Amino acid sequence: MQPIIDVQNLNFSFGSGALVQPVLKGITISIQQGEIVLITGPSGSGKTTFLSVIGGLRQAYTGSVVVLGQQFIRSSEQARVKVRQQIGFIFQQHNLLKSLTALQNVSMTLEMNSQLSEQQRQERATAMLTAVGLGDKIHYKPDQLSGGQRQRVSIARALVGQPKIVLADEPTASLDKQNGYEAVSILKKLAKESRTTILLVTHDYRILDVADRILELEDGLIRTA
Amino acid sequence: MNYINWLYFPLRLAWRQLIFDHTKLMVAICGVLFACVLVFMQLGFRDALYASATSAPVNLDGDLFLMHKQSEAMWRPIEFNRSELMRALGNPAVADVFPLYLGLAPFKNIETRVKRTLMVYGFDPDSSSFRIEAINNKREALKLKDTVLFDEYSRPEFGPIGNLIAANRNLTEIRDYSVAIIGLFRMGVSFAADGNVVTSDLNFMRIFPERNLEHIDVGIIKLVPGSSQTYVKGELEKLLDESTNIFTYEELLHFERDYWANMAPIGFIFGFGTIMGWVVGLVIVYQILFTDITNHRNEFATLKAMGYSQGYFIRVVFASALLLAILGFIPGFMLALSLYHLAESQIFMPMPMTAAKATSVLMLILSMCFIAGLIAIRKLKDADPADMF
C-alpha cells in the first residue's frame, strides 16, 4: 500500500552561505494511513521543523517528501495549499478566533468547502463539537471556555473537515495532566474511527501510550524507530 | 453560490470581528463620523460661500452687465464712467441701460447703537434693476429723500428692523447720515457683507457725498426682447473701449463664484479642511485595521495553515474598511444634517443637503477607508503559518 507520508533523505537547513544551520540531516520515514506517530526529542532536535515541512508550511529543496501523493520538494505554494486543505492542524496555542463562538470557529474549516450548505456546515460542526464533549457549549466564545475546552475546540476544528492527516505540535503543552490526557485520548479515538493519520510532536511523556510508533529525533536524525 | 461565498464569508468574519469589541468599534465609528462631519461642514460652508457670494448678482435684473476690467468682484468694484454705459445705447438691440452704485458703510443698530458694516446699493428708481418684488413695489417711495430698504436676511446684529418699523422706530444712521427705513426685502448675506440696504441713486450720493453720479460701479443693460445676448455682447465689445468687461447673466454669476473659489483664499481654506478631515479619518481607520491584523496574527496564520488564501484575508480587511465606512457615514450624515439646519437657523447661511453633496462625501469616505485598507494589508504578510509550529 502506498504510504500516506513518504519521506526520503530529507535535508533542511536555515540560513545561507557561511551561516547555514542544518536542522534535518537525511531523514527517511514512511507513515501508513491510520497510524498514530509521536515525535519526541530534545529542544532544537528539528522535530517542529520536520512537522512544518510535512505540513507544507516550509519549502524544502533536497530529498523527497511525498504527502498524499504530492511531491513537496520545489513545489508551488498553490499545490501545497491544496494538500493543506486535507490536513488538520493543531497548535500549541489553540489559536481560536476570539470573536467567534466554538461553533463558528469549527465552521471556519468547512467554509473552504463550497459544496456544503450553511445548514450542513452547522450540523457537522455541532456533531464534531459533541464528539469532543462540548455539545452543550457550542455557542460559547473562547473567553468563556477553560484551557482544556479551548484545545478540544481546536481539535474539533482540525478534525471536522475529515482530514487524511492531523499534524499536532505539543497540543498538551498548555494543559494540565488530566486535560492533556483527555484531549489526546479524544483525538486518538476520533482518528481511529476515521482511520486518520496523526503526527504528534510532544515533550509530554504522559501521553506516549497513545502512539502506534514513537520517533525520537536528535540533532536532525532519527535515533530509534 | 461560490461567488456569493467568496464575498460573503470574509464580510461575515469582518462583521463578527468588528462587533466583538464594542469599545474599539465605537472608536472606529467615531473616527469615520468625525471625518464625515468635518468634510460635510467644509463642503457646506464652501457651497454656502459660493451661493451667498452670488446672492446679489443673482437678483440683478438685466441681460448684460458692465464692470470695470480691474474689478476683482462685485463687492469691491472699480468705478468707471457712466458715459461708457451710455455708449451701449448706440446698439439698436439695447433697449435701456441703468447704473448701479455699491458701497460698504457702517449701519447703526437702532437699539444698541452699535455700528456694523453692510452693503449699500444705489439704483435708478425708474428702472427695475432687481428681480425682487419687494424692491420694485417701493420704487416710488424710494424717490423720497433719505429713504432706504433693509434686507431682512441680514444678520440679526443689525437689530430687529421689521419690529422696529412696525413700532415706527425706523430712523437710523448709515455712515452717520440719517435715513429712514421704509420697508424690507429679502436678498441674503454674503462673505463680503453681513447685510444689505437698497436705496435710490440720489440717496446713495447723500450717504456717500464723495461719490459722483458719473462714476458708476456696475452697468445694467436691457436688450430688446428677442435679441441674442451673445451676439449683442460681441457687438458691444467692438463698440465700447477696453476698460470694461461685458458679462451675460450666467457669466456674471460664474465670475463672482470663481472669485471666491480661486482669488480669495477662502476656497482654498475649505478645500484644505476637506483634505485634512479625509487624512485624519484615514489615519484612524488605518490604526483600527492595523491593530486588528496585529492582534489576529496567530489566528490568521492558523487559518492560512488550514488552507485559507492570502486573498481571503485581503477581502476581510477591505470588508472591515467598507463596514466602518458605512457605519460611520450614516450617523455622520445625520449629524451633518442637523448641523446644516443649525447653521441655517443660527448664522443665516444657506446650507442645503443635496444628493450630490451626500454622494460626494460618501465617495470620499469610501475612498478614505479603501486606502486605509490598502495600507493595512501590507501587515498581513506577518501572519506566516511557517512560524506557527
Coordinates of C-alpha atoms in Angstrom, one line a residue:
Chain A
M1 CA 0.0 0.0 0.0
Q2 CA 1.2 3.5 -0.8
P3 CA 2.3 5.2 2.4
I4 CA 0.3 8.4 3.1
I5 CA 3.5 10.2 4.0
D6 CA 6.8 9.1 2.4
V7 CA 10.0 11.0 3.3
Q8 CA 13.3 10.0 1.6
N9 CA 16.6 11.5 2.6
L10 CA 15.2 14.9 3.6
N11 CA 17.7 17.6 4.4
F12 CA 16.7 21.0 5.6
S13 CA 18.7 24.0 6.8
F14 CA 18.1 27.6 7.9
G15 CA 20.2 30.5 6.8
S16 CA 22.6 30.7 3.8
G17 CA 26.3 30.8 3.0
A18 CA 28.6 30.6 5.9
L19 CA 25.7 30.8 8.3
V20 CA 23.9 27.6 7.1
Q21 CA 22.5 25.8 10.1
P22 CA 21.4 22.3 9.1
V23 CA 18.4 21.2 11.0
L24 CA 17.3 17.9 9.3
K25 CA 20.0 15.6 8.1
G26 CA 18.8 12.9 5.8
I27 CA 15.5 11.8 7.3
T28 CA 13.8 8.8 5.8
I29 CA 10.4 7.5 7.0
S30 CA 7.1 6.2 5.7
I31 CA 3.9 6.5 7.5
Q32 CA 0.8 4.5 6.7
Q33 CA -2.8 5.5 6.8
G34 CA -4.3 5.4 10.3
E35 CA -1.0 5.3 12.1
I36 CA -0.5 7.5 15.2
V37 CA 3.1 8.6 15.3
L38 CA 4.6 10.5 18.2
I39 CA 7.8 12.5 17.6
T40 CA 9.8 13.3 20.6
G41 CA 13.3 14.7 21.2
P42 CA 15.1 17.5 23.0
S43 CA 14.7 21.1 22.0
G44 CA 16.4 22.0 18.8
S45 CA 16.3 18.5 17.5
G46 CA 14.3 19.6 14.5
K47 CA 11.0 17.9 15.3
T48 CA 9.0 21.1 14.8
T49 CA 10.8 21.9 11.6
F50 CA 10.1 18.3 10.4
L51 CA 6.4 18.8 11.1
S52 CA 6.2 22.1 9.2
V53 CA 7.8 20.6 6.2
I54 CA 5.4 17.6 6.3
G55 CA 2.5 20.2 6.6
G56 CA 3.6 22.1 3.6
L57 CA 4.3 25.2 5.6
R58 CA 8.0 25.3 4.8
Q59 CA 9.6 24.6 1.4
A60 CA 12.3 22.0 1.4
Y61 CA 14.8 21.7 -1.5
T62 CA 16.6 18.3 -1.2
G63 CA 15.4 14.8 -0.9
S64 CA 11.8 13.7 -1.4
V65 CA 8.7 14.5 0.6
V66 CA 5.5 13.0 -0.8
V67 CA 2.4 13.8 1.2
L68 CA -1.0 12.5 -0.1
G69 CA 0.6 11.8 -3.4
Q70 CA 2.0 15.3 -3.8
Q71 CA 5.8 15.9 -4.0
F72 CA 6.6 18.9 -1.7
I73 CA 10.2 19.4 -2.8
R74 CA 10.3 22.5 -5.0
S75 CA 6.5 22.6 -5.2
S76 CA 4.3 25.6 -5.8
E77 CA 2.6 27.3 -2.9
Q78 CA -0.7 26.6 -4.6
A79 CA 0.0 22.8 -4.7
R80 CA 0.8 22.8 -1.0
V81 CA -2.3 24.9 -0.1
K82 CA -4.3 22.2 -1.9
V83 CA -2.8 19.4 0.2
R84 CA -3.0 21.5 3.4
Q85 CA -6.8 21.7 3.0
Q86 CA -6.7 17.9 3.6
I87 CA -4.6 18.3 6.7
G88 CA -5.9 19.2 10.2
F89 CA -3.6 21.4 12.2
I90 CA -3.5 21.6 16.0
F91 CA -1.1 24.1 17.5
Q92 CA 0.5 24.6 20.9
Q93 CA -1.8 27.6 21.4
H94 CA -5.4 27.0 20.5
N95 CA -5.4 30.0 18.1
L96 CA -9.2 30.2 18.0
L97 CA -10.7 33.5 16.8
K98 CA -11.8 35.3 20.0
S99 CA -14.8 37.0 18.3
L100 CA -16.3 33.7 17.1
T101 CA -18.2 31.1 19.1
A102 CA -17.0 27.5 19.2
L103 CA -19.4 26.5 16.5
Q104 CA -18.3 29.4 14.3
N105 CA -14.7 28.6 14.8
V106 CA -15.2 25.0 13.9
S107 CA -17.3 26.0 10.9
M108 CA -14.3 28.1 9.5
T109 CA -12.8 24.8 8.4
L110 CA -15.9 23.9 6.4
E111 CA -16.3 27.3 4.8
M112 CA -13.5 26.4 2.4
N113 CA -15.7 23.7 1.0
S114 CA -18.2 25.3 -1.2
Q115 CA -20.1 22.1 -1.8
L116 CA -21.7 22.3 1.7
S117 CA -24.8 24.3 2.6
E118 CA -24.8 26.5 5.6
Q119 CA -27.0 24.0 7.4
Q120 CA -24.7 21.1 6.6
R121 CA -21.8 23.1 8.0
Q122 CA -23.7 23.8 11.2
E123 CA -24.7 20.2 11.6
R124 CA -21.3 18.8 11.0
A125 CA -19.6 21.3 13.3
T126 CA -22.2 20.7 16.0
A127 CA -21.7 16.9 15.7
M128 CA -17.9 17.3 15.9
L129 CA -18.2 19.5 19.0
T130 CA -20.5 17.0 20.6
A131 CA -17.9 14.3 19.8
V132 CA -15.2 16.2 21.7
G133 CA -17.6 16.6 24.6
L134 CA -18.6 20.2 24.1
G135 CA -22.2 19.7 22.7
D136 CA -23.6 22.0 25.4
K137 CA -21.1 24.8 24.8
I138 CA -21.3 25.3 21.1
H139 CA -22.3 28.9 21.4
Y140 CA -19.6 29.8 23.9
K141 CA -16.7 32.1 22.9
P142 CA -13.1 31.1 23.6
D143 CA -13.0 33.5 26.6
Q144 CA -15.8 31.6 28.3
L145 CA -14.1 28.2 27.9
S146 CA -11.4 26.6 30.0
G147 CA -7.9 25.9 28.5
G148 CA -8.8 22.2 28.0
Q149 CA -12.1 23.0 26.4
R150 CA -10.4 25.5 24.0
Q151 CA -7.9 22.9 22.9
R152 CA -10.8 20.5 22.4
V153 CA -12.5 23.1 20.2
S154 CA -9.3 23.4 18.2
I155 CA -9.2 19.5 17.9
A156 CA -12.8 19.7 16.6
R157 CA -11.7 22.4 14.1
A158 CA -8.8 20.2 12.9
L159 CA -11.0 17.1 12.5
V160 CA -14.3 18.4 11.2
G161 CA -13.1 18.6 7.6
Q162 CA -12.4 14.8 7.7
P163 CA -8.7 15.3 7.0
K164 CA -6.5 12.4 6.0
I165 CA -3.7 13.7 8.2
V166 CA -3.6 15.6 11.5
L167 CA -0.4 17.4 12.5
A168 CA -0.2 18.4 16.1
D169 CA 2.5 20.4 17.8
E170 CA 2.7 20.0 21.5
P171 CA -1.1 20.1 21.9
T172 CA -0.9 19.3 25.6
A173 CA 1.8 21.9 26.4
S174 CA -0.5 24.4 27.9
L175 CA -2.8 21.9 29.7
D176 CA -2.6 20.0 33.0
K177 CA -2.2 16.2 33.1
Q178 CA -5.9 15.5 33.3
N179 CA -7.0 17.8 30.5
G180 CA -4.0 17.0 28.3
Y181 CA -4.6 13.3 28.5
E182 CA -8.3 13.7 27.8
A183 CA -7.6 15.9 24.8
V184 CA -5.2 13.4 23.3
S185 CA -7.5 10.5 24.0
I186 CA -10.3 12.2 22.2
L187 CA -8.0 12.9 19.3
K188 CA -6.9 9.2 19.2
K189 CA -10.5 7.9 19.5
L190 CA -11.8 10.1 16.6
A191 CA -8.8 9.4 14.5
K192 CA -9.0 5.7 14.9
E193 CA -12.7 5.8 13.9
S194 CA -12.0 7.5 10.6
R195 CA -8.5 6.0 10.0
T196 CA -6.9 9.4 10.1
T197 CA -3.1 9.5 10.3
I198 CA -1.7 11.5 13.2
L199 CA 1.7 13.0 13.6
L200 CA 2.2 14.5 17.0
V201 CA 5.2 16.3 18.3
T202 CA 5.4 16.2 22.1
H203 CA 7.7 16.5 25.1
D204 CA 5.0 15.1 27.2
Y205 CA 5.9 11.6 28.3
R206 CA 2.4 11.2 30.0
I207 CA 0.8 10.7 26.6
L208 CA 3.3 8.3 24.9
D209 CA 0.9 5.4 25.3
V210 CA -1.5 6.7 22.6
A211 CA 1.1 6.1 19.9
D212 CA 1.4 3.3 17.5
R213 CA 5.0 4.3 16.9
I214 CA 7.4 6.7 18.5
L215 CA 10.1 8.5 16.6
E216 CA 12.9 10.1 18.5
L217 CA 14.7 12.9 16.8
E218 CA 18.1 14.2 17.9
D219 CA 20.3 16.6 16.0
G220 CA 18.3 16.2 12.9
L221 CA 18.5 12.5 12.8
I222 CA 16.0 9.7 13.7
R223 CA 17.6 7.8 16.6
T224 CA 15.3 4.9 17.1
A225 CA 12.3 3.5 15.4
Chain B
M1 CA -23.2 30.4 -4.8
N2 CA -19.4 30.3 -5.0
Y3 CA -19.1 33.9 -5.8
I4 CA -21.5 34.9 -3.1
N5 CA -19.5 32.9 -0.6
W6 CA -16.3 34.4 -2.0
L7 CA -17.5 37.8 -0.7
Y8 CA -20.0 36.8 2.0
F9 CA -17.7 34.7 4.2
P10 CA -14.9 37.4 4.6
L11 CA -17.6 40.0 5.1
R12 CA -19.3 37.9 7.8
L13 CA -16.0 37.3 9.5
A14 CA -15.1 41.0 9.3
W15 CA -18.5 41.9 10.8
R16 CA -18.2 39.4 13.6
Q17 CA -14.8 40.7 14.5
L18 CA -16.0 44.3 14.4
I19 CA -18.9 43.8 16.7
F20 CA -16.9 41.6 19.1
D21 CA -15.1 44.6 20.7
H22 CA -17.7 47.3 21.3
T23 CA -15.2 49.9 22.6
K24 CA -13.0 49.6 19.6
L25 CA -15.9 49.6 17.2
M26 CA -17.2 52.8 18.8
V27 CA -13.8 54.5 18.5
A28 CA -13.6 53.4 14.8
I29 CA -17.1 54.7 14.1
C30 CA -16.4 58.0 15.8
G31 CA -13.3 58.3 13.7
V32 CA -15.2 57.9 10.5
L33 CA -18.0 60.0 11.8
F34 CA -15.6 62.8 12.7
A35 CA -14.1 62.8 9.2
C36 CA -17.5 62.6 7.7
V37 CA -18.9 65.6 9.7
L38 CA -15.7 67.6 9.1
V39 CA -15.9 67.1 5.3
F40 CA -19.6 67.8 5.3
M41 CA -19.2 71.1 7.1
Q42 CA -16.3 72.2 5.0
L43 CA -18.2 71.4 1.8
G44 CA -21.3 73.0 3.3
F45 CA -19.5 76.2 4.2
R46 CA -17.8 76.3 0.8
D47 CA -21.1 75.9 -1.1
A48 CA -22.8 78.4 1.2
L49 CA -20.0 80.7 0.3
Y50 CA -20.5 80.3 -3.4
A51 CA -24.3 80.6 -3.0
S52 CA -24.1 83.7 -0.9
A53 CA -21.4 85.2 -2.9
T54 CA -23.8 85.3 -5.8
S55 CA -26.8 86.3 -3.8
A56 CA -26.6 89.9 -5.1
P57 CA -25.8 89.3 -8.8
V58 CA -28.4 86.5 -8.9
N59 CA -31.0 89.1 -8.0
L60 CA -29.9 91.7 -10.6
D61 CA -32.5 92.2 -13.4
G62 CA -30.6 92.6 -16.7
D63 CA -29.4 90.9 -19.8
L64 CA -25.8 92.1 -20.0
F65 CA -23.7 93.7 -17.3
L66 CA -20.8 96.1 -17.5
M67 CA -18.0 96.2 -14.9
H68 CA -14.5 97.7 -14.9
K69 CA -11.8 95.3 -16.1
Q70 CA -9.9 95.9 -12.9
S71 CA -12.9 94.9 -10.7
E72 CA -12.0 91.7 -8.9
A73 CA -15.6 91.1 -7.8
M74 CA -18.8 93.0 -7.5
W75 CA -18.3 93.7 -3.8
R76 CA -15.1 95.7 -4.4
P77 CA -15.8 97.4 -7.7
I78 CA -13.6 99.8 -9.6
E79 CA -15.6 102.8 -10.8
F80 CA -15.9 103.7 -14.5
N81 CA -17.5 106.5 -16.4
R82 CA -21.3 106.4 -16.8
S83 CA -20.7 107.7 -20.4
E84 CA -19.2 104.3 -21.2
L85 CA -22.5 102.6 -20.3
M86 CA -24.4 105.2 -22.3
R87 CA -22.5 104.4 -25.4
A88 CA -24.0 100.9 -25.3
L89 CA -27.3 102.6 -26.2
G90 CA -25.8 103.1 -29.7
N91 CA -26.5 99.5 -30.4
P92 CA -30.1 99.1 -31.7
A93 CA -30.6 95.9 -29.8
V94 CA -30.1 97.7 -26.5
A95 CA -33.4 98.8 -25.0
D96 CA -32.2 100.6 -21.9
V97 CA -29.2 101.0 -19.6
F98 CA -29.1 101.7 -15.9
P99 CA -26.2 102.4 -13.5
L100 CA -25.7 100.7 -10.2
Y101 CA -23.7 102.1 -7.3
L102 CA -22.2 100.0 -4.5
G103 CA -20.6 100.9 -1.3
L104 CA -19.8 99.4 2.1
A105 CA -20.9 101.5 5.0
P106 CA -21.4 101.2 8.8
F107 CA -25.0 100.9 9.8
K108 CA -26.1 101.9 13.3
N109 CA -28.2 99.4 15.2
I110 CA -31.3 101.3 16.3
E111 CA -31.5 99.7 19.7
T112 CA -27.9 99.2 20.7
R113 CA -26.3 101.9 18.6
V114 CA -23.5 99.5 17.6
K115 CA -22.2 100.1 14.1
R116 CA -21.7 97.2 11.7
T117 CA -20.8 97.3 8.1
L118 CA -23.2 96.4 5.4
M119 CA -23.5 96.8 1.6
V120 CA -25.4 99.8 0.2
Y121 CA -26.9 99.5 -3.3
G122 CA -27.9 102.6 -5.1
F123 CA -30.1 102.2 -8.2
D124 CA -32.2 104.3 -10.6
P125 CA -35.7 104.1 -9.1
D126 CA -37.2 104.5 -12.6
S127 CA -35.7 101.1 -13.5
S128 CA -36.3 97.6 -12.4
S129 CA -32.7 96.8 -11.6
F130 CA -33.6 94.0 -9.1
R131 CA -35.6 90.8 -9.6
I132 CA -37.1 91.4 -6.1
E133 CA -40.7 92.3 -6.0
A134 CA -40.5 94.0 -2.6
I135 CA -37.9 96.4 -4.0
N136 CA -39.9 97.1 -7.2
N137 CA -43.1 97.8 -5.2
K138 CA -41.2 100.6 -3.3
R139 CA -39.6 102.3 -6.2
E140 CA -41.8 105.4 -5.9
A141 CA -41.3 105.6 -2.2
L142 CA -37.5 105.4 -2.6
K143 CA -37.6 108.6 -4.6
L144 CA -38.2 110.4 -1.4
K145 CA -35.1 111.9 0.2
D146 CA -33.2 109.8 2.8
T147 CA -35.3 106.6 2.4
V148 CA -33.8 103.1 2.3
L149 CA -35.0 99.4 2.2
F150 CA -33.4 96.9 4.5
D151 CA -32.6 93.2 3.7
E152 CA -34.4 91.2 6.4
Y153 CA -32.0 88.3 5.7
S154 CA -29.2 90.5 7.1
R155 CA -27.5 89.2 10.3
P156 CA -29.5 89.8 13.5
E157 CA -26.8 92.1 14.9
F158 CA -28.3 94.9 12.9
G159 CA -31.4 94.8 15.1
P160 CA -35.0 93.6 14.7
I161 CA -35.7 96.0 11.9
G162 CA -39.1 94.5 11.0
N163 CA -40.4 95.0 14.5
L164 CA -38.9 98.5 14.8
I165 CA -40.6 99.6 11.5
A166 CA -43.9 98.3 12.9
A167 CA -43.2 100.3 16.0
N168 CA -42.4 103.4 14.0
R169 CA -38.8 103.5 15.2
N170 CA -37.4 103.3 11.7
L171 CA -34.8 106.1 11.8
T172 CA -31.1 105.2 11.9
E173 CA -27.8 106.3 10.5
I174 CA -25.7 104.9 7.7
R175 CA -22.2 106.4 7.7
D176 CA -23.5 108.9 10.3
Y177 CA -26.1 110.1 7.8
S178 CA -29.7 109.9 9.0
V179 CA -32.0 107.7 6.9
A180 CA -35.5 106.2 7.3
I181 CA -36.1 102.5 6.7
I182 CA -39.3 102.4 4.8
G183 CA -39.5 98.7 4.1
L184 CA -37.9 95.2 3.9
F185 CA -36.8 92.9 1.1
R186 CA -35.0 89.5 1.0
M187 CA -31.7 89.0 -0.6
G188 CA -29.2 87.2 1.7
V189 CA -25.9 87.9 3.4
S190 CA -22.5 87.1 1.8
F191 CA -19.0 86.7 3.0
A192 CA -18.4 90.3 1.8
A193 CA -21.2 91.9 3.7
D194 CA -23.3 90.9 6.8
G195 CA -26.3 92.8 5.5
N196 CA -27.8 94.8 2.6
V197 CA -29.5 98.1 2.1
V198 CA -31.1 99.3 -1.1
T199 CA -31.8 102.9 -1.9
S200 CA -32.1 105.3 -4.9
D201 CA -29.1 106.6 -6.7
L202 CA -29.7 110.1 -5.4
N203 CA -30.0 108.9 -1.8
F204 CA -26.8 106.8 -2.3
M205 CA -24.9 110.1 -3.2
R206 CA -26.2 111.7 0.0
I207 CA -24.8 108.7 2.1
F208 CA -21.6 108.8 0.1
P209 CA -21.1 112.5 -0.6
E210 CA -17.6 111.9 -2.1
R211 CA -19.2 109.7 -4.8
N212 CA -20.4 111.1 -8.1
L213 CA -23.3 110.0 -10.3
E214 CA -21.0 110.0 -13.3
H215 CA -18.8 107.3 -11.8
I216 CA -20.7 104.0 -11.6
D217 CA -19.8 100.5 -10.3
V218 CA -22.0 98.2 -12.4
G219 CA -23.9 98.9 -15.6
I220 CA -27.1 97.0 -16.2
I221 CA -28.1 96.6 -19.9
K222 CA -31.5 95.5 -21.0
L223 CA -32.0 94.2 -24.5
V224 CA -34.9 94.5 -26.9
P225 CA -36.9 91.2 -26.4
G226 CA -35.8 88.5 -28.8
S227 CA -32.2 89.7 -29.4
S228 CA -29.3 87.3 -28.8
Q229 CA -27.2 88.1 -25.7
T230 CA -24.0 86.6 -27.1
Y231 CA -24.4 88.4 -30.4
V232 CA -25.1 91.8 -28.8
K233 CA -22.2 91.2 -26.3
G234 CA -19.9 90.7 -29.3
E235 CA -21.2 93.9 -30.9
L236 CA -20.8 95.9 -27.7
E237 CA -17.3 94.7 -27.2
K238 CA -16.4 96.3 -30.5
L239 CA -18.3 99.5 -29.7
L240 CA -17.0 100.1 -26.1
D241 CA -13.4 100.8 -25.1
E242 CA -11.2 98.3 -23.4
S243 CA -11.7 99.4 -19.8
T244 CA -14.8 97.4 -19.2
N245 CA -15.8 93.7 -19.2
I246 CA -19.2 92.7 -20.5
F247 CA -20.9 89.7 -18.9
T248 CA -24.1 87.9 -19.6
Y249 CA -26.1 87.0 -16.6
E250 CA -24.6 83.5 -16.4
E251 CA -21.1 84.8 -16.9
L252 CA -21.5 87.3 -14.1
L253 CA -22.6 84.5 -11.7
H254 CA -19.5 82.5 -12.8
F255 CA -17.2 85.4 -12.4
E256 CA -18.4 86.0 -8.8
R257 CA -18.2 82.4 -7.9
D258 CA -14.8 82.0 -9.4
Y259 CA -13.6 84.9 -7.4
W260 CA -14.4 83.2 -4.1
A261 CA -13.2 79.9 -5.4
N262 CA -9.8 80.9 -6.7
M263 CA -8.9 84.5 -6.0
A264 CA -9.9 84.6 -2.4
P265 CA -8.0 82.2 -0.1
I266 CA -11.4 81.1 1.3
G267 CA -11.9 78.5 -1.4
F268 CA -8.5 77.0 -0.7
I269 CA -9.1 77.0 3.1
F270 CA -12.2 74.9 2.7
G271 CA -10.5 72.6 0.2
F272 CA -7.7 72.2 2.7
G273 CA -10.1 71.5 5.6
T274 CA -11.7 68.8 3.5
I275 CA -8.4 67.1 2.8
M276 CA -7.4 67.3 6.5
G277 CA -10.6 65.7 7.5
W278 CA -10.0 63.0 5.0
V279 CA -6.5 62.4 6.2
V280 CA -7.4 62.3 9.9
G281 CA -10.2 59.7 9.1
L282 CA -7.7 57.7 7.1
V283 CA -5.2 57.5 9.9
I284 CA -7.9 56.5 12.4
V285 CA -9.3 53.8 10.2
Y286 CA -5.8 52.6 9.3
Q287 CA -4.9 52.3 13.0
I288 CA -8.0 50.3 13.7
L289 CA -7.4 47.9 10.8
F290 CA -3.7 47.7 11.6
T291 CA -4.2 46.7 15.3
D292 CA -6.9 44.3 14.2
I293 CA -4.5 42.5 11.9
T294 CA -1.7 42.5 14.5
N295 CA -4.0 41.1 17.2
H296 CA -5.2 38.4 15.0
R297 CA -1.8 37.4 13.6
N298 CA -1.7 33.9 15.1
E299 CA -5.3 33.2 14.2
F300 CA -4.9 34.3 10.6
A301 CA -1.7 32.2 10.4
T302 CA -3.6 29.2 11.7
L303 CA -6.3 29.8 9.1
K304 CA -3.6 30.1 6.4
A305 CA -2.1 26.8 7.5
M306 CA -5.6 25.3 7.2
G307 CA -5.6 26.4 3.5
Y308 CA -7.1 29.9 3.5
S309 CA -5.5 32.1 0.9
Q310 CA -4.0 35.5 1.3
G311 CA -6.8 36.8 -0.9
Y312 CA -9.4 35.8 1.7
F313 CA -7.7 38.0 4.4
I314 CA -7.4 40.9 2.0
R315 CA -11.1 40.6 1.5
V316 CA -11.6 40.5 5.3
V317 CA -9.6 43.7 5.7
F318 CA -11.4 45.5 2.9
A319 CA -14.8 44.3 4.2
S320 CA -13.9 45.7 7.6
A321 CA -13.0 49.0 5.9
L322 CA -16.2 49.1 4.0
L323 CA -18.3 48.3 7.1
L324 CA -16.6 51.1 9.0
A325 CA -17.2 53.5 6.2
I326 CA -20.9 52.7 6.1
L327 CA -21.3 52.6 9.9
G328 CA -19.5 55.9 10.2
F329 CA -21.2 57.6 7.3
I330 CA -24.8 57.0 8.5
P331 CA -24.5 58.9 11.8
G332 CA -22.1 61.3 10.2
F333 CA -24.8 62.2 7.6
M334 CA -27.5 62.6 10.3
L335 CA -25.2 64.8 12.4
A336 CA -24.2 66.9 9.4
L337 CA -27.9 67.3 8.5
S338 CA -28.8 68.7 11.9
L339 CA -25.7 70.9 11.9
Y340 CA -26.8 72.3 8.5
H341 CA -30.1 73.1 10.0
L342 CA -28.5 74.8 12.9
A343 CA -26.3 76.8 10.6
E344 CA -29.2 77.9 8.5
S345 CA -31.3 78.9 11.5
Q346 CA -28.5 80.4 13.6
I347 CA -26.0 82.0 11.2
F348 CA -28.3 82.5 8.3
M349 CA -26.1 80.7 5.8
P350 CA -27.8 78.7 3.1
M351 CA -26.6 75.1 3.7
P352 CA -28.8 72.7 1.8
M353 CA -28.1 69.0 2.0
T354 CA -28.1 68.0 -1.6
A355 CA -28.0 64.4 -3.0
A356 CA -24.8 65.4 -4.9
K357 CA -23.1 66.6 -1.7
A358 CA -24.1 63.5 0.2
T359 CA -22.9 61.3 -2.7
S360 CA -19.5 63.0 -3.0
V361 CA -18.9 62.8 0.8
L362 CA -19.8 59.1 0.7
M363 CA -17.3 58.6 -2.1
L364 CA -14.7 60.5 -0.1
I365 CA -15.3 58.3 2.9
L366 CA -15.3 55.1 0.9
S367 CA -12.0 56.1 -0.8
M368 CA -10.6 57.0 2.6
C369 CA -11.4 53.6 4.0
F370 CA -10.3 51.9 0.9
I371 CA -6.9 53.5 1.0
A372 CA -6.6 52.8 4.8
G373 CA -7.3 49.1 3.9
L374 CA -4.7 49.2 1.1
I375 CA -2.0 50.4 3.6
A376 CA -3.1 48.0 6.3
I377 CA -3.0 44.8 4.2
R378 CA 0.8 45.0 4.0
K379 CA 0.7 43.9 7.6
L380 CA -1.0 40.7 6.6
K381 CA 2.3 39.1 5.4
D382 CA 3.4 39.0 9.0
A383 CA 0.9 36.2 9.5
D384 CA 3.2 33.3 8.4
P385 CA 1.9 29.8 9.1
A386 CA 5.5 28.5 9.0
D387 CA 6.1 30.3 12.3
M388 CA 3.2 28.6 14.0
F389 CA 4.8 25.3 14.9

